[in-house]
C-alpha atoms as a PDB file:
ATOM      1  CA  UNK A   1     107.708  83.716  79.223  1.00  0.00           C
ATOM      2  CA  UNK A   2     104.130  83.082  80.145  1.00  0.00           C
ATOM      3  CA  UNK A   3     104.087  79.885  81.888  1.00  0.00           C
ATOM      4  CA  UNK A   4     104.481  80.015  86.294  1.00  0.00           C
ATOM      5  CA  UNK A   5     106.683  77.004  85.976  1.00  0.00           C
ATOM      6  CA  UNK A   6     109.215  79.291  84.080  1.00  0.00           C
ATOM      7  CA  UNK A   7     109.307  82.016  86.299  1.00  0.00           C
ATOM      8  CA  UNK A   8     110.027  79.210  89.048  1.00  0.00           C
ATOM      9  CA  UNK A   9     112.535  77.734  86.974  1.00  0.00           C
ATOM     10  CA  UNK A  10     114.390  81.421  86.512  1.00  0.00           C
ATOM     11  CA  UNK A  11     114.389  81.587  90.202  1.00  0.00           C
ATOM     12  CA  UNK A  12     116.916  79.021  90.773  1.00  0.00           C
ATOM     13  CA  UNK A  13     119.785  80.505  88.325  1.00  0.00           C
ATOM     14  CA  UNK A  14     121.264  83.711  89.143  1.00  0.00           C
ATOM     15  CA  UNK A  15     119.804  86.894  90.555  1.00  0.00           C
ATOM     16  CA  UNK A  16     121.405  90.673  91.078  1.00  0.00           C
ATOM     17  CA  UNK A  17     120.006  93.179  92.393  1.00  0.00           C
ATOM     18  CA  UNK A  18     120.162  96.874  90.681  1.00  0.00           C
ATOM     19  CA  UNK A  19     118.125 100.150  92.138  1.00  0.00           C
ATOM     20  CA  UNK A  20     115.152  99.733  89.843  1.00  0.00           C
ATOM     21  CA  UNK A  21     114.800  95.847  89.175  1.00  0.00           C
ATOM     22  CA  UNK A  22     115.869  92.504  90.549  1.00  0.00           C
ATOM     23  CA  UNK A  23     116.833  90.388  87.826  1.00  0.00           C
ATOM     24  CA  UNK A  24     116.656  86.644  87.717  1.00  0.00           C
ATOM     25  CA  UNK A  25     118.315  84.592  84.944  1.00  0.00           C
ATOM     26  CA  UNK A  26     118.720  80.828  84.021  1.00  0.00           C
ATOM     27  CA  UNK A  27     120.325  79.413  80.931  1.00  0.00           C
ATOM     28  CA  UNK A  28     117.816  76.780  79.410  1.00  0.00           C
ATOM     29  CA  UNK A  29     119.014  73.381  78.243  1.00  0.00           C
ATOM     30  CA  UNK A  30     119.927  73.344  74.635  1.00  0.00           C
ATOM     31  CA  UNK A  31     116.497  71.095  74.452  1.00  0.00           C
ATOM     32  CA  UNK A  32     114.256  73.478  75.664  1.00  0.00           C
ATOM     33  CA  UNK A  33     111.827  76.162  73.747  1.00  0.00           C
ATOM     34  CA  UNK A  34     113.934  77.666  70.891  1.00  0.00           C
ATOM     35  CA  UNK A  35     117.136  79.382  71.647  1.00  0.00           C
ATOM     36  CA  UNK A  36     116.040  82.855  71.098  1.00  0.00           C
ATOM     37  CA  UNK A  37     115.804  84.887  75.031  1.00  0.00           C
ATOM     38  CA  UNK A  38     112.859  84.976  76.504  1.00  0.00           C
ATOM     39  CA  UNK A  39     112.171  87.607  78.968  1.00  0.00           C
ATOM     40  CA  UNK A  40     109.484  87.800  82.047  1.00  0.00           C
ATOM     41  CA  UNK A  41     107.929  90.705  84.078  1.00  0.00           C
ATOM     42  CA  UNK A  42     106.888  90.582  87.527  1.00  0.00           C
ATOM     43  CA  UNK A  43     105.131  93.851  89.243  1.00  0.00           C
ATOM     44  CA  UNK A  44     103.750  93.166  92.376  1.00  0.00           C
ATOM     45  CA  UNK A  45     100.599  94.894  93.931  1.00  0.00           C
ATOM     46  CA  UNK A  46     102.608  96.608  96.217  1.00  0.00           C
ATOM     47  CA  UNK A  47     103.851  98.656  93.544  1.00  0.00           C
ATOM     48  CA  UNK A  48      99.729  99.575  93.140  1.00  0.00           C
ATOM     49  CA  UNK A  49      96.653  98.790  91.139  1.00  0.00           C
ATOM     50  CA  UNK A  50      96.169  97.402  87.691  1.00  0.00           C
ATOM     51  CA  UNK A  51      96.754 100.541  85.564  1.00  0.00           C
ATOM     52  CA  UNK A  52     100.406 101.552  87.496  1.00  0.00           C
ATOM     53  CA  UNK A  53     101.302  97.667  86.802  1.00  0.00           C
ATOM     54  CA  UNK A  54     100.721  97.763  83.457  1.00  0.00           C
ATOM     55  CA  UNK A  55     102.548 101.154  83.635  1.00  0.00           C
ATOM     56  CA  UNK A  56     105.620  99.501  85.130  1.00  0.00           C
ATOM     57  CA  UNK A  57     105.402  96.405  82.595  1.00  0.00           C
ATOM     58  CA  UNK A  58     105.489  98.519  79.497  1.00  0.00           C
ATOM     59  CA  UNK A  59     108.437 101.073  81.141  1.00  0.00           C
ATOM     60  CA  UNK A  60     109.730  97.425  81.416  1.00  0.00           C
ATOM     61  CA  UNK A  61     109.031  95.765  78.180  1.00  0.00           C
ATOM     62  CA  UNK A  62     110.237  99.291  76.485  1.00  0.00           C
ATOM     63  CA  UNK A  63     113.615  99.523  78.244  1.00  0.00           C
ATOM     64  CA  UNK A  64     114.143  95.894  77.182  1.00  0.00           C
ATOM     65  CA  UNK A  65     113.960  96.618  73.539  1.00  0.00           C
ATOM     66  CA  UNK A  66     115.745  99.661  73.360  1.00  0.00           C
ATOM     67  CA  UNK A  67     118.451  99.344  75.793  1.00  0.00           C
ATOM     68  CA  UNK A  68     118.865  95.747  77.270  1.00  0.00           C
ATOM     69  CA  UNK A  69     117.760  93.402  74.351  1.00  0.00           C
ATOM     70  CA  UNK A  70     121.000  93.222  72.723  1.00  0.00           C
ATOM     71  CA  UNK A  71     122.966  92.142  75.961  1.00  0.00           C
ATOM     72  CA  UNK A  72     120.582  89.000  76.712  1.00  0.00           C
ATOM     73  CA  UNK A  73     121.882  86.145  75.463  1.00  0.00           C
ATOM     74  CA  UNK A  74     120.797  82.826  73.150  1.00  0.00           C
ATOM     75  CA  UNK A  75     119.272  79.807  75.588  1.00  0.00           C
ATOM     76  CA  UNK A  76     118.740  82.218  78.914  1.00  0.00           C
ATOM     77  CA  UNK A  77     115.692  83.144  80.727  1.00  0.00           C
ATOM     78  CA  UNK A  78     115.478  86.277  82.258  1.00  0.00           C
ATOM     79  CA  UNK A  79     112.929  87.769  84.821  1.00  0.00           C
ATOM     80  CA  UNK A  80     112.648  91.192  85.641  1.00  0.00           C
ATOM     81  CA  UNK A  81     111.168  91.944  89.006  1.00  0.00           C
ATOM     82  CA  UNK A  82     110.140  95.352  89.267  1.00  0.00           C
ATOM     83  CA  UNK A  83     110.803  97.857  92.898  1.00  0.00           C
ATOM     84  CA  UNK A  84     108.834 100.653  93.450  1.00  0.00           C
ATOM     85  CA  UNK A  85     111.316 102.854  91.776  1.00  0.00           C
ATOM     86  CA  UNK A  86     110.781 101.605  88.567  1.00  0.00           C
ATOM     87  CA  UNK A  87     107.953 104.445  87.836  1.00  0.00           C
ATOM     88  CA  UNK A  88     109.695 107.280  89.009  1.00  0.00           C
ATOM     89  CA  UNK A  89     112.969 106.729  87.805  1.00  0.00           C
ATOM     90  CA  UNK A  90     114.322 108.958  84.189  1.00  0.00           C
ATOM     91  CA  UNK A  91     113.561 106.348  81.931  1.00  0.00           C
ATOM     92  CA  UNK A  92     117.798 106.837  80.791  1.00  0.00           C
ATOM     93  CA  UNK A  93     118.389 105.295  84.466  1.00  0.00           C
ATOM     94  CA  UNK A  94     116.084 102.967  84.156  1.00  0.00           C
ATOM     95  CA  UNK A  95     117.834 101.218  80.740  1.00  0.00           C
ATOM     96  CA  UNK A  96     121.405 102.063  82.248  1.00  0.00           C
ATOM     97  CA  UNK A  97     120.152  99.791  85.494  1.00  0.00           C
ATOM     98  CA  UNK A  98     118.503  97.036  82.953  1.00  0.00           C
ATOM     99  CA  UNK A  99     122.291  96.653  81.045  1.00  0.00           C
ATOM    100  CA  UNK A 100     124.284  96.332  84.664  1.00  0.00           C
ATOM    101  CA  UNK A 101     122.427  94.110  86.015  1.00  0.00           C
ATOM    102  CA  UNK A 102     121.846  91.706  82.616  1.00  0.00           C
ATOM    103  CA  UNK A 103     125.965  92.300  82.754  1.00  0.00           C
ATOM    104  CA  UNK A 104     126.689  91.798  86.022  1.00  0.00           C
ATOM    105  CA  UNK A 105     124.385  88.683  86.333  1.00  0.00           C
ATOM    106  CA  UNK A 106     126.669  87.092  83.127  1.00  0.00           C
ATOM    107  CA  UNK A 107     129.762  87.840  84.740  1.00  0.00           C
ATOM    108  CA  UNK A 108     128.570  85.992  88.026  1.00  0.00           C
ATOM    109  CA  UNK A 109     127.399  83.346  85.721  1.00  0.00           C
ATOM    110  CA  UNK A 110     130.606  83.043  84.085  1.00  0.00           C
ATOM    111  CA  UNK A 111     132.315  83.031  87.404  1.00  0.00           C
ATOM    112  CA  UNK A 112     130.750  80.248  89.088  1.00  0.00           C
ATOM    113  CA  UNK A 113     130.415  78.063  85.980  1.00  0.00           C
ATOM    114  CA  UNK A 114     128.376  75.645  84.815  1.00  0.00           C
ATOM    115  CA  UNK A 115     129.343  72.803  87.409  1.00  0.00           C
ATOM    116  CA  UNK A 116     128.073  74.530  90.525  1.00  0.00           C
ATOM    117  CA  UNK A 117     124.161  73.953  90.644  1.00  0.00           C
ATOM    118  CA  UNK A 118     122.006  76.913  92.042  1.00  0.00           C
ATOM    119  CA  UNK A 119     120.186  74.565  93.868  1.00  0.00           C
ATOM    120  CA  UNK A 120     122.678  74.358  96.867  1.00  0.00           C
ATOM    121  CA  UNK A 121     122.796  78.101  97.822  1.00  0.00           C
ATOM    122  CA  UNK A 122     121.129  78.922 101.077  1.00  0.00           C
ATOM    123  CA  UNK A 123     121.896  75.467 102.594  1.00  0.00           C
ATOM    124  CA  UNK A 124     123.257  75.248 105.929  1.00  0.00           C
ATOM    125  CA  UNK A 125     126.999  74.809 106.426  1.00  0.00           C
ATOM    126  CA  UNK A 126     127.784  71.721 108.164  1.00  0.00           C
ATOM    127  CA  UNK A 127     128.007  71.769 111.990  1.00  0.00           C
ATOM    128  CA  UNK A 128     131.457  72.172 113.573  1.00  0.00           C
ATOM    129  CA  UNK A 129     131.936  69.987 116.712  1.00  0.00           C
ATOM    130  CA  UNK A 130     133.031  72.678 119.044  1.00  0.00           C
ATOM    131  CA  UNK A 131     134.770  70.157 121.864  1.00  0.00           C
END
């Protein structure tokens, strides 16, 4: 994924939390850009300058393809959002955390189904008329 309007898109599916990533997923319309996965990075300056960034993305990008890649699925988005942990972590904990949270983030998915839209979560209940 390269585009912002993606990322923004992947915002509204589903997102888990795990100890070394967030992870925020979207399955694309049929219509849309191929049905292969496509996967997204996000490492905020907080986590520090351009070279530990880059650091982070390729951890990232390298946990994806040896650990995580086979558990995304055809026709989803996924964006990894990296925490501070992500450097210092064993690079084993880091793929173990990549695989629960692509799994748990399916299983919510699967849960809630297709005919709930993300787009109502975090709206207000309505008021109660308390007499």
């Amino acid at each position: 994924m390269r585009k912002r309007a993606e990322f923004l898109a992947a915002r509204d599916g589903t997102r888990i939390n795990g100890r070394t990533v967030r992870l925020e997923m979207r399955r694309r319309d049929p219509g849309e850009a191929g049905e292969t996965p496509r996967v997204g990075f996000t490492v905020t300056r907080k986590i520090g300058g351009a070279v530990v960034r880059n650091r982070a993305k390729r951890r990232l990008r390298e946990a994806v393809r040896l650990a995580a890649a086979r558990d995304m699925r055809p026709l989803h988005d996924y964006v990894i959002i990296s925490k501070p942990d992500v450097l210092t972590a064993p690079f084993s904990a880091l793929c173990e955390d990549l695989r629960q949270v692509i799994a748990r983030a399916h299983g919510r998915a699967a849960r809630t189904g297709p005919e709930q839209t993300p787009g109502h979560r975090g709206q207000p209940s309505p008021k109660r008329s308390h007499g």
